[in-house]
Coordinates of N, CA and C in Angstrom, one line a residue:
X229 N 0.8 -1.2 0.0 CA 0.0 0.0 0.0 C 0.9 1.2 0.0
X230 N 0.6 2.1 -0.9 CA 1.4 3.7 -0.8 C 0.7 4.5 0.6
X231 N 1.8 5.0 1.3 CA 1.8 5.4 2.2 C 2.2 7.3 1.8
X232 N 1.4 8.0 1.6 CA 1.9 9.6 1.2 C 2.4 10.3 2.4
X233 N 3.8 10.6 2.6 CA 4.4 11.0 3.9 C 5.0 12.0 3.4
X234 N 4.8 13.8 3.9 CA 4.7 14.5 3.5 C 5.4 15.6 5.3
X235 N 6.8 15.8 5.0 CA 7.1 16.7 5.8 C 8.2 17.8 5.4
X236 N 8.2 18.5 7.1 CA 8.7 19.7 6.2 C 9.9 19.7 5.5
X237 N 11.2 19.0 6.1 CA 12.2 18.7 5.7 C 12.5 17.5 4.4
X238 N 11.5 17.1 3.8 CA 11.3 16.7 2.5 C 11.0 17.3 1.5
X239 N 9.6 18.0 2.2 CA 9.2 18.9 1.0 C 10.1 20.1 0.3
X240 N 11.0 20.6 1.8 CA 11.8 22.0 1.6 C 13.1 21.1 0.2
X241 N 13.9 19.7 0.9 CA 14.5 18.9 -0.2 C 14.3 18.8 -1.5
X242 N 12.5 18.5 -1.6 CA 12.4 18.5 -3.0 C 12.0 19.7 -3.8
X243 N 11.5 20.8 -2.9 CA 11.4 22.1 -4.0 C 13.3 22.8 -4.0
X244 N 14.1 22.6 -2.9 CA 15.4 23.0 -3.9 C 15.8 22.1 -4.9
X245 N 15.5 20.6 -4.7 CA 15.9 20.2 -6.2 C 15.4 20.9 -7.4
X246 N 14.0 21.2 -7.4 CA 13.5 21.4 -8.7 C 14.0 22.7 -8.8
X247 N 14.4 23.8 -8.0 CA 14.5 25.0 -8.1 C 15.9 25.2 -8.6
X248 N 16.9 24.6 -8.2 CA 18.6 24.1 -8.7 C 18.5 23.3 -10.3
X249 N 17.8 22.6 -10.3 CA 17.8 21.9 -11.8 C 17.0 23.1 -12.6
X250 N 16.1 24.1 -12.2 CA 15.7 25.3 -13.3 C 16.9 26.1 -13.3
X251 N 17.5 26.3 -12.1 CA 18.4 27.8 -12.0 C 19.5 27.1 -13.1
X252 N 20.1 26.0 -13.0 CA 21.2 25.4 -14.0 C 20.9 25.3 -15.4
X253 N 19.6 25.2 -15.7 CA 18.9 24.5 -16.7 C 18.9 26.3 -17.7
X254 N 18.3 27.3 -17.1 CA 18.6 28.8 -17.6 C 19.7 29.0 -17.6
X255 N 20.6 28.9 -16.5 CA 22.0 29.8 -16.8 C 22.5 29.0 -18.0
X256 N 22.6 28.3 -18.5 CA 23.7 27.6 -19.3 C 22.6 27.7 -20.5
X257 N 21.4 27.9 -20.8 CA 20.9 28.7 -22.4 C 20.9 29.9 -22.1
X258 N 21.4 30.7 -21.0 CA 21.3 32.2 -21.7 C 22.6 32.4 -22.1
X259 N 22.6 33.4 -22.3 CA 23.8 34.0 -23.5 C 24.6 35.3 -22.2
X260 N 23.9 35.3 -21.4 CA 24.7 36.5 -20.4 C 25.8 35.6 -19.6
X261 N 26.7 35.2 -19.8 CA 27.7 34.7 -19.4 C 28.8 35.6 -19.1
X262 N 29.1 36.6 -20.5 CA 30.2 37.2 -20.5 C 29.4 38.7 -20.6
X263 N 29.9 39.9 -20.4 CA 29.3 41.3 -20.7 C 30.0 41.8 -21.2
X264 N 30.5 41.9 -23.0 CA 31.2 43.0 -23.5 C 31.2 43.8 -23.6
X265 N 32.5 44.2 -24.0 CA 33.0 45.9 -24.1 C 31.9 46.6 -24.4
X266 N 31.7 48.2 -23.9 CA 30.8 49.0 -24.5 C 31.1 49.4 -26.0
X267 N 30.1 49.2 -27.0 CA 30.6 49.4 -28.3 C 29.4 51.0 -28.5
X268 N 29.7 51.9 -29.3 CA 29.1 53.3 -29.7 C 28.5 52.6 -30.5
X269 N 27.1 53.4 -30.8 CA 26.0 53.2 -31.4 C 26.2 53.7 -32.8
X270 N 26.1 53.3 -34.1 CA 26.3 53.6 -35.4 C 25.6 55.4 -35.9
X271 N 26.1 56.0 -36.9 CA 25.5 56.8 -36.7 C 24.2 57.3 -37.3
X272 N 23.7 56.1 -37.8 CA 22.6 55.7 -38.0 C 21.4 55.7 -36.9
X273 N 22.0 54.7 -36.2 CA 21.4 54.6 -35.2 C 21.2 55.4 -34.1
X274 N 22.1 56.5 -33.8 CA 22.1 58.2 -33.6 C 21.1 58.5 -33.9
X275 N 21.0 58.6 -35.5 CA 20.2 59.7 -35.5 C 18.5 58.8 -35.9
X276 N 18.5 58.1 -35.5 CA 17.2 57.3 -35.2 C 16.0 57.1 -33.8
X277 N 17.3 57.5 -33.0 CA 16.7 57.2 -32.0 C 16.2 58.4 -31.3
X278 N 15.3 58.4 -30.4 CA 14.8 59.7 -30.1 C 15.0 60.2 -28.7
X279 N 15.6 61.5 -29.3 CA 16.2 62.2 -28.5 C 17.5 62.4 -28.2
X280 N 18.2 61.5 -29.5 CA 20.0 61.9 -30.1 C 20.7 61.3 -28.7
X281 N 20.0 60.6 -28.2 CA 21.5 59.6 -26.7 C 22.1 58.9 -27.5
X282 N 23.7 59.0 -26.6 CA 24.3 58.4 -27.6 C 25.0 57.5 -26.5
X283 N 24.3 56.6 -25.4 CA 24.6 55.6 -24.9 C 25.1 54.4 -25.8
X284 N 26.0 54.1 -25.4 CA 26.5 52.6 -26.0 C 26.0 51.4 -25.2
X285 N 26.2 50.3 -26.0 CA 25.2 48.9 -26.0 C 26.8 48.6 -25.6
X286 N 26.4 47.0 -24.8 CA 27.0 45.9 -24.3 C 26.5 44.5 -24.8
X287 N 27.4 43.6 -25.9 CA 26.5 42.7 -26.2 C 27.3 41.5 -24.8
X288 N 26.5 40.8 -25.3 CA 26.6 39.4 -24.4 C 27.0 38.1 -25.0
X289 N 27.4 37.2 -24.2 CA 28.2 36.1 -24.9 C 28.1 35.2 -24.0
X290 N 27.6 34.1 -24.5 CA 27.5 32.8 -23.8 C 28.2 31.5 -23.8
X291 N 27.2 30.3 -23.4 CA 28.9 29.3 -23.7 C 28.4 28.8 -25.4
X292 N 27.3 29.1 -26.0 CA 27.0 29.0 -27.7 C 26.1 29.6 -28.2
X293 N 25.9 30.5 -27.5 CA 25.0 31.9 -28.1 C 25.2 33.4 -27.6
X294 N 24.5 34.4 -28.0 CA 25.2 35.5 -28.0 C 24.5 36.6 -28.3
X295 N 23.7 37.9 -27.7 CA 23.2 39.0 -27.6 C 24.0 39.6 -28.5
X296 N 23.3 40.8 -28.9 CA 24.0 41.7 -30.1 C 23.3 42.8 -30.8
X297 N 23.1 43.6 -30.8 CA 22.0 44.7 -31.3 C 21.9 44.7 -33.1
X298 N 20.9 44.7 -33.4 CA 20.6 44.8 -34.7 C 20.9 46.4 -35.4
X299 N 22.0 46.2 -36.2 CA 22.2 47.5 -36.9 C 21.5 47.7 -37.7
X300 N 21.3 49.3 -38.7 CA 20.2 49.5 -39.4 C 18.8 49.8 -38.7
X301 N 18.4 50.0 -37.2 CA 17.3 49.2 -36.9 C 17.1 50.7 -36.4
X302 N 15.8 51.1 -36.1 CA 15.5 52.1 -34.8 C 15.7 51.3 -33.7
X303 N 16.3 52.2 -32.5 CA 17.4 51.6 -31.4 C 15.7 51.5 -30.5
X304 N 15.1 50.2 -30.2 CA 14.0 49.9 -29.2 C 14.4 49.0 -28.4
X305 N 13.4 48.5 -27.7 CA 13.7 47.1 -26.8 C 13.5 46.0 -27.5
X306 N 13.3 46.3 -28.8 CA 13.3 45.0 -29.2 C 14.5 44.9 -30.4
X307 N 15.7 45.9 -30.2 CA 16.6 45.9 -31.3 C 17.7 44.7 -31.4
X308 N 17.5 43.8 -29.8 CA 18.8 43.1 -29.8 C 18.4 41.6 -30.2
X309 N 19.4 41.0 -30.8 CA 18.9 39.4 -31.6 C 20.1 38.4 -30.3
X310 N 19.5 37.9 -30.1 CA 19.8 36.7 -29.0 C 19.7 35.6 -29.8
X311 N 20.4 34.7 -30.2 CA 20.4 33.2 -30.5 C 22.0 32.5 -30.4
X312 N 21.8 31.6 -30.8 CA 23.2 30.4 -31.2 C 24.1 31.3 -32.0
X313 N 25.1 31.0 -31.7 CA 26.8 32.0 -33.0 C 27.0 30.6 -33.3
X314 N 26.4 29.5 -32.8 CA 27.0 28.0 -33.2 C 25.9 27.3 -33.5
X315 N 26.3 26.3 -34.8 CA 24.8 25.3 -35.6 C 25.2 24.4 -35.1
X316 N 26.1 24.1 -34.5 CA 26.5 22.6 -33.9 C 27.4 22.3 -33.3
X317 N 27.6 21.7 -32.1 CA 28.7 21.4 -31.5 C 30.2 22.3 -31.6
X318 N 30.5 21.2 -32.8 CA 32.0 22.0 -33.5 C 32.6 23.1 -33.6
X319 N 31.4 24.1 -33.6 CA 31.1 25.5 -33.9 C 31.7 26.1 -32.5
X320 N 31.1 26.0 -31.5 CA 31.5 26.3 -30.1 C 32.8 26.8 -30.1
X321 N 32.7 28.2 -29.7 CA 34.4 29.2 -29.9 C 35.6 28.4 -29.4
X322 N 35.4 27.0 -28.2 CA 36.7 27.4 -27.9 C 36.2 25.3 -27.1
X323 N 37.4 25.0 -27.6 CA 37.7 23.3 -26.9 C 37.6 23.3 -25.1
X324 N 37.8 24.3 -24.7 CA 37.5 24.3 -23.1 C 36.2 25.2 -23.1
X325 N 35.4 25.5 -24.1 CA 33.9 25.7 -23.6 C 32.8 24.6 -24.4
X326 N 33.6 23.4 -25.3 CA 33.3 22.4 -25.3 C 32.7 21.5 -24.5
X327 N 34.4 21.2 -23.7 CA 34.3 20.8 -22.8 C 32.7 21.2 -21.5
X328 N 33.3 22.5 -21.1 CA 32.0 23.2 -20.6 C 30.5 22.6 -21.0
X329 N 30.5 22.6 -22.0 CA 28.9 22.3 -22.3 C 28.7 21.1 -22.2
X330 N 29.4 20.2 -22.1 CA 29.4 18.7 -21.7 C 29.1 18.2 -20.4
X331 N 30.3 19.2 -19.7 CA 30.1 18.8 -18.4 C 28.6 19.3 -17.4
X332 N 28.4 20.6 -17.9 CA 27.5 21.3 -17.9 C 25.8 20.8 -18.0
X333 N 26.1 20.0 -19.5 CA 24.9 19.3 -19.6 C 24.6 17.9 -19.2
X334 N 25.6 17.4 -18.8 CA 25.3 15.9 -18.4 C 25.0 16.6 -16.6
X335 N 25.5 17.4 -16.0 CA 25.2 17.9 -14.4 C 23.5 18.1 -15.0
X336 N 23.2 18.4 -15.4 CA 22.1 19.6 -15.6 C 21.1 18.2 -15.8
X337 N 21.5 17.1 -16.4 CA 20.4 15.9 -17.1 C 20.0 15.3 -15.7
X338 N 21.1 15.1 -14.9 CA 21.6 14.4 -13.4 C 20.3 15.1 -12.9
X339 N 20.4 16.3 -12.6 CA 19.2 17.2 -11.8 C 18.4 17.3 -12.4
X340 N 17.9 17.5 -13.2 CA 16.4 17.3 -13.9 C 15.6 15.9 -13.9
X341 N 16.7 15.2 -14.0 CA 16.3 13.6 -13.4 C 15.7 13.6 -11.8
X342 N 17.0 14.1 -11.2 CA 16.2 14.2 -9.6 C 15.6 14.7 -9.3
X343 N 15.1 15.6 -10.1 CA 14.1 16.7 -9.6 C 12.9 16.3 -10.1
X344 N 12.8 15.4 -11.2 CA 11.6 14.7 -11.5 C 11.2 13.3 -10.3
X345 N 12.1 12.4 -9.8 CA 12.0 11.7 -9.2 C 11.5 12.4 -7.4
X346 N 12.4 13.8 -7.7 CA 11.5 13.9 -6.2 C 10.5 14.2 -5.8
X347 N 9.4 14.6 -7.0 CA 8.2 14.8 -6.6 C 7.5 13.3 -6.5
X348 N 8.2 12.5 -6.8 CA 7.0 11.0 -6.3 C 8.0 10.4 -5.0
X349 N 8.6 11.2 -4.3 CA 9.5 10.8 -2.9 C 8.4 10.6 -1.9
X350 N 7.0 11.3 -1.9 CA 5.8 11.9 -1.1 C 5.4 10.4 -1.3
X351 N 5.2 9.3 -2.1 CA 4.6 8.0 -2.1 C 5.5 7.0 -2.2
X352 N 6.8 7.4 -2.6 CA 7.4 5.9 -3.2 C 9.5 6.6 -2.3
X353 N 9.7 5.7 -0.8 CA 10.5 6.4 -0.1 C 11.8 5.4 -0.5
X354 N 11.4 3.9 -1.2 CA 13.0 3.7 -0.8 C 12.6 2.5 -2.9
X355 N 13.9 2.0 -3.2 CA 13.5 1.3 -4.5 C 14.7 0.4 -4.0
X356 N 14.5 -1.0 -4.8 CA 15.3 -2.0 -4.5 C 16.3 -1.8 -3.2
X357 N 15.0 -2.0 -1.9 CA 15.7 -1.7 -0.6 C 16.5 -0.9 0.0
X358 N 16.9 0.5 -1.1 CA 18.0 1.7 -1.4 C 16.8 2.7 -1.1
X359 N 17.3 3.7 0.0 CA 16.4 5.0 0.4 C 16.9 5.7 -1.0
X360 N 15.5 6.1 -1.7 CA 15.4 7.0 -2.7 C 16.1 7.9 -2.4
X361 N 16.3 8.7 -1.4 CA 16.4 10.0 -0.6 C 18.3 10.1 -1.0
X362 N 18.6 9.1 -0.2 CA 20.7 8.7 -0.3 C 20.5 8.4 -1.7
X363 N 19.8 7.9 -2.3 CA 20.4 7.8 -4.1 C 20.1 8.8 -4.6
X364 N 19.2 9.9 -4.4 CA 19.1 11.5 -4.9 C 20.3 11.8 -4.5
X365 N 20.6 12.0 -3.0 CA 21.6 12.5 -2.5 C 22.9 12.4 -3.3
X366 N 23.2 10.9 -3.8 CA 24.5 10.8 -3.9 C 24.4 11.2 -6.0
X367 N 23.4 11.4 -6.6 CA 23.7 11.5 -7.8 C 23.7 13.2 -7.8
X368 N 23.2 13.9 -6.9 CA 23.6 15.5 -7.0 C 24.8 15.8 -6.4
X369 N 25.4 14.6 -5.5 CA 26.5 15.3 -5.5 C 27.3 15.1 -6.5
X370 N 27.2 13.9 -7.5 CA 27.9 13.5 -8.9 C 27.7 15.0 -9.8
X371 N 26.6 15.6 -9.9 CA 26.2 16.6 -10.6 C 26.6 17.5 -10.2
X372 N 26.9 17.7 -8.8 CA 27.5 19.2 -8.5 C 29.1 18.8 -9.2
X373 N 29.5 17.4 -8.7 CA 31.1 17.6 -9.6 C 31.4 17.8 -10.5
X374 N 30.3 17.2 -11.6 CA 30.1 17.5 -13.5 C 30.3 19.2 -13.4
X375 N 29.2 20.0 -12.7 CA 29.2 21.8 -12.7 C 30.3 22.0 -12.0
X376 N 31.1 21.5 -11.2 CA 32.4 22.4 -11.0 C 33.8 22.4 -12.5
X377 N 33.8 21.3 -12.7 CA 34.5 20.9 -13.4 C 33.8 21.8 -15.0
X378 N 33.2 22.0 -14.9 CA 32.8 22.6 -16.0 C 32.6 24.3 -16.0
X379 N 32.3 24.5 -14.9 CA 32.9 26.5 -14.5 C 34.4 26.7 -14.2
X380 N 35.6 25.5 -13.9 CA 36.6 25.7 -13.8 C 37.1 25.8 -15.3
X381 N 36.6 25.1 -16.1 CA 37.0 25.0 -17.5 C 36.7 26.6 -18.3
X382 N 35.3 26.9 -18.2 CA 34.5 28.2 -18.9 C 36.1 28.8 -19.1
X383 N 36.1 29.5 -17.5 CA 37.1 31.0 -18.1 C 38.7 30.6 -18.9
X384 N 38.8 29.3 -18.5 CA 40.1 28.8 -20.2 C 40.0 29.4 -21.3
X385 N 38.4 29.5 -21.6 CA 38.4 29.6 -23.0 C 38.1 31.1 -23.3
X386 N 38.4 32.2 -22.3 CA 38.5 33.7 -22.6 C 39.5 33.7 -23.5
X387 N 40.6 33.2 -23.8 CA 41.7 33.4 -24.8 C 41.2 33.0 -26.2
X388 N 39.8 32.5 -26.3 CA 40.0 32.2 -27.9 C 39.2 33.6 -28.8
X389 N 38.9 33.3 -30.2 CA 39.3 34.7 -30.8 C 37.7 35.6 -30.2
X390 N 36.6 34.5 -30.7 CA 35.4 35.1 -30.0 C 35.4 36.2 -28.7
X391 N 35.8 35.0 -27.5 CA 35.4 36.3 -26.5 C 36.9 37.4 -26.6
X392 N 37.7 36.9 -27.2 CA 38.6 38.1 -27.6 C 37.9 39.4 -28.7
X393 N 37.2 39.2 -29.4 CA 36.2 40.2 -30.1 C 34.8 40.8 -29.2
X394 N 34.9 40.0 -28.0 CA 33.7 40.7 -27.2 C 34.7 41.4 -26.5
X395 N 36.0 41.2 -25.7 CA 36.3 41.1 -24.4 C 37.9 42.2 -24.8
X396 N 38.2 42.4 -25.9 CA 39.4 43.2 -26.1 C 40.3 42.0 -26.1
X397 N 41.7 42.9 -26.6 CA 42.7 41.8 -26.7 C 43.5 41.7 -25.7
X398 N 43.2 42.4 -24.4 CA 43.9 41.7 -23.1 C 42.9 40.2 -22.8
X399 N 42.2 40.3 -23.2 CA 41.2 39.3 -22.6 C 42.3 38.1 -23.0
X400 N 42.2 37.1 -22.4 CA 43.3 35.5 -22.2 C 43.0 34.7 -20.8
X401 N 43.1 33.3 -21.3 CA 42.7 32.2 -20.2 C 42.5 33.0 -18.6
X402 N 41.5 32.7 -18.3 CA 41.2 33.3 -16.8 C 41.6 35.0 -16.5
X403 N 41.3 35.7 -18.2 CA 41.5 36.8 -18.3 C 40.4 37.7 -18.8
X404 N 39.6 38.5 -17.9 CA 38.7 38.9 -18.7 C 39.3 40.2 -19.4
X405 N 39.9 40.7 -19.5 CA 40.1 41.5 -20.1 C 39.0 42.7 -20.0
X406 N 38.4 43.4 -21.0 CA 36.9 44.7 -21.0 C 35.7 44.1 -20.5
X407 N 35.6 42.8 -20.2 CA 34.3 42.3 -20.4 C 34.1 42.3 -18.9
X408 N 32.9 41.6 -18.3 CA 32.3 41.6 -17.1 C 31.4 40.5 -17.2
X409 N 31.0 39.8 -15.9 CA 31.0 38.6 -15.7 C 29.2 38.6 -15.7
X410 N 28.1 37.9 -16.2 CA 26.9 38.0 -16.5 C 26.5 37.6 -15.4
X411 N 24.8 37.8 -15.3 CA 24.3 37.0 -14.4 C 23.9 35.5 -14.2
X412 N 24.4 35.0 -15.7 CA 24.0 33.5 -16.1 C 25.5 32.3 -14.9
X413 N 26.6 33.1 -15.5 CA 27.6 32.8 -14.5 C 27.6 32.6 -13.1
X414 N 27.4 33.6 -12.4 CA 26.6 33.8 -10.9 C 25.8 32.9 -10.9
X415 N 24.6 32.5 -11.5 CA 23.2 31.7 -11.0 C 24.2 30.3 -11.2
X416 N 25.1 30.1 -12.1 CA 25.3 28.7 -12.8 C 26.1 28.6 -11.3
X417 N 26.8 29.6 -10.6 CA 27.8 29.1 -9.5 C 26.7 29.1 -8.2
X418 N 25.9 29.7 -7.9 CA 24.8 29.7 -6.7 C 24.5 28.4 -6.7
X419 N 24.0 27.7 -8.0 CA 23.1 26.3 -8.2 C 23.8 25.4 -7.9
X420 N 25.2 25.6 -8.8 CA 26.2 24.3 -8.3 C 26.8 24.2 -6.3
X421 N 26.3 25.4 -5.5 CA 26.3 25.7 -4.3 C 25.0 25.0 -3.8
X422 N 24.1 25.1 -4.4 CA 22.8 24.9 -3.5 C 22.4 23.2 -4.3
X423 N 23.4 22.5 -5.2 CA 23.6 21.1 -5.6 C 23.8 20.5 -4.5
X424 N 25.2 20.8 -3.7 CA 25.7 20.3 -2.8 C 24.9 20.3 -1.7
X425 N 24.6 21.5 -1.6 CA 23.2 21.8 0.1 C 22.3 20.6 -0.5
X426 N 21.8 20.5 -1.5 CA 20.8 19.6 -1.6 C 21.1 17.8 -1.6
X427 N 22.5 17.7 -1.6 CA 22.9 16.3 -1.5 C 23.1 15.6 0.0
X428 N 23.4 17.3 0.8 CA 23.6 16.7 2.5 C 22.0 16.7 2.4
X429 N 21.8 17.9 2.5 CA 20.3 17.7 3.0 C 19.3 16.3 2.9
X430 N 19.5 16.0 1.8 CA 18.7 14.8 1.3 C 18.6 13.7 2.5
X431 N 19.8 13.3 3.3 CA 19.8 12.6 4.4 C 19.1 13.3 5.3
X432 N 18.9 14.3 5.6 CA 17.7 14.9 6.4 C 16.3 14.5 6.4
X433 N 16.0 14.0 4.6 CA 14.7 14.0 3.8 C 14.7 12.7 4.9
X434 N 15.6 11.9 4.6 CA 15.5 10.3 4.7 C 15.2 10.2 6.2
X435 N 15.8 10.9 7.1 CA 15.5 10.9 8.6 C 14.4 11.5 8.8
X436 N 13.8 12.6 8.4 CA 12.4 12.9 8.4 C 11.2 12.0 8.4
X437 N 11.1 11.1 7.2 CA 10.6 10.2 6.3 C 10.5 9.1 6.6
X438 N 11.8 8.7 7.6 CA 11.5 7.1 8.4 C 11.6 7.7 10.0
X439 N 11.2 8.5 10.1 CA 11.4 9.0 11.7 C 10.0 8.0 12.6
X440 N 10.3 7.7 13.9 CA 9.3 7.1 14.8 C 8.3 7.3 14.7
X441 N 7.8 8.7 14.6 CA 6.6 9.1 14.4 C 5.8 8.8 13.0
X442 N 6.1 8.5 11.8 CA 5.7 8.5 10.9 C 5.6 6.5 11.5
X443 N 6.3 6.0 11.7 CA 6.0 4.7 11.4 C 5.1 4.6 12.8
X444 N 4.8 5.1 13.7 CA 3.9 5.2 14.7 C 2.4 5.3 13.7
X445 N 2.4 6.7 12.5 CA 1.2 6.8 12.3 C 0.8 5.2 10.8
X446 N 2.0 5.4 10.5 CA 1.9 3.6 9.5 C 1.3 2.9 10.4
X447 N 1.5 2.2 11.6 CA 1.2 1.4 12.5 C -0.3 1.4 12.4
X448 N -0.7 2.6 12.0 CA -2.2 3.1 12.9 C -3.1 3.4 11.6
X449 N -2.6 2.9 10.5 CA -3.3 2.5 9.7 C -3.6 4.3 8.3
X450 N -2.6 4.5 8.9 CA -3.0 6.0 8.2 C -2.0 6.1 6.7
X451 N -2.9 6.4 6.0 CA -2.4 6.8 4.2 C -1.7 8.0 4.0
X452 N -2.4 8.9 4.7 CA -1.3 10.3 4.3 C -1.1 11.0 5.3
X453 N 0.1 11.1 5.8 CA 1.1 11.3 6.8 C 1.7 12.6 6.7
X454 N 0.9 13.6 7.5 CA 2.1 15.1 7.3 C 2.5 15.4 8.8
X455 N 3.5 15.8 8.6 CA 4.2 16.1 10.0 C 5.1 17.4 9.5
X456 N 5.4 18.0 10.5 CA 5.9 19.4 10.6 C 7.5 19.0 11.2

């Protein structure tokens, strides 16, 4: 019989998983990774826009796609084109942001997997005699090591020619040179932080989950079990 056991230190478990597999799952398709140099607005684009500002634009650069303002255009909010600089794989500016996307994406598969499994943790607590709870645990911490290993790699690849055309030509390996660090970066390093919180914690989930009192209310014949 399914027993639905529902407490706090499970529930808090499974909404940071799913909230760490979204935060990972955005940072690594946006394109704000890197924040290039300020480039001057064409003089076109001057005299298009209203009210003659002559603010400069910052495009952005990701680990295979890339912000960039449409020239020729009246300067709006909708002037800048966001997509892929790369059709495929091979394309990808630089062998250590290859790398990156690999490690990146197999962490990212790892958590989207757990984070699907932990919403049925509320009915189904342990699988071939193994606490569900310690096998989430121990595959986010495999995933947090895929995302380190893969943000230690990223800034390698500031020396190749791409972020050297965003980033100036001081830019080089673990060099930013003009550019600035996006917010996709940050979120990708927070998540790979709150991976790890979510791999101890998960032994929390499991002590919650098989605590006395829940098997006191099993005993007593009860199907859905919430405890604080």
């Amino acid at each position: 019989m399914c027993h639905v056991i529902v407490t706090c230190r499970s529930m808090l478990w499974t909404l940071l998983s799913i909230v760490v597999a979204f935060a990972e799952l955005i940072a690594f398709m946006s394109a704000d990774w890197l924040i290039g140099k300020a480039k001057p607005l064409s003089s076109e684009d001057m005299d298009n826009r209203t009210g003659g500002s002559q603010e400069p634009y910052h495009p952005t650069l990701g680990i295979y796609g890339r912000c960039t303002r449409i020239s020729h255009m009246q300067v709006s909010r909708r002037d800048t084109l966001c997509g892929p600089y790369a059709e495929n794989f091979s394309e990808i500016a630089s062998g250590f942001w290859q790398a990156t996307a690999i490690f990146l994406a197999v962490g990212i598969m790892i958590l989207c997997a757990v984070a699907f499994v932990s919403v049925f943790t509320m009915c189904v607590q342990s699988i071939m005699k193994k606490s569900i709870f310690n096998v989430c645990g121990l595959l986010q911490g495999i995933a947090g090591l895929f995302l380190i290993l893969g943000l230690i790699l990223y800034p390698a690849g500031w020396g190749c020619q791409k972020a050297i055309s965003y980033c100036g030509h001081y830019a080089s390996a673990y060099k930013l040179g003009d550019c600035s660090l996006g917010w996709a970066f940050y979120t990708a390093i927070g998540g790979t932080v709150l991976t790890f919180i979510c791999a101890v914690f998960s032994a929390q989930a499991e002590i919650a989950t098989s605590s006395d009192k829940v098997q006191e209310e099993i005993e007593e014949g009860k199907n859905l079990i919430c405890l604080l």
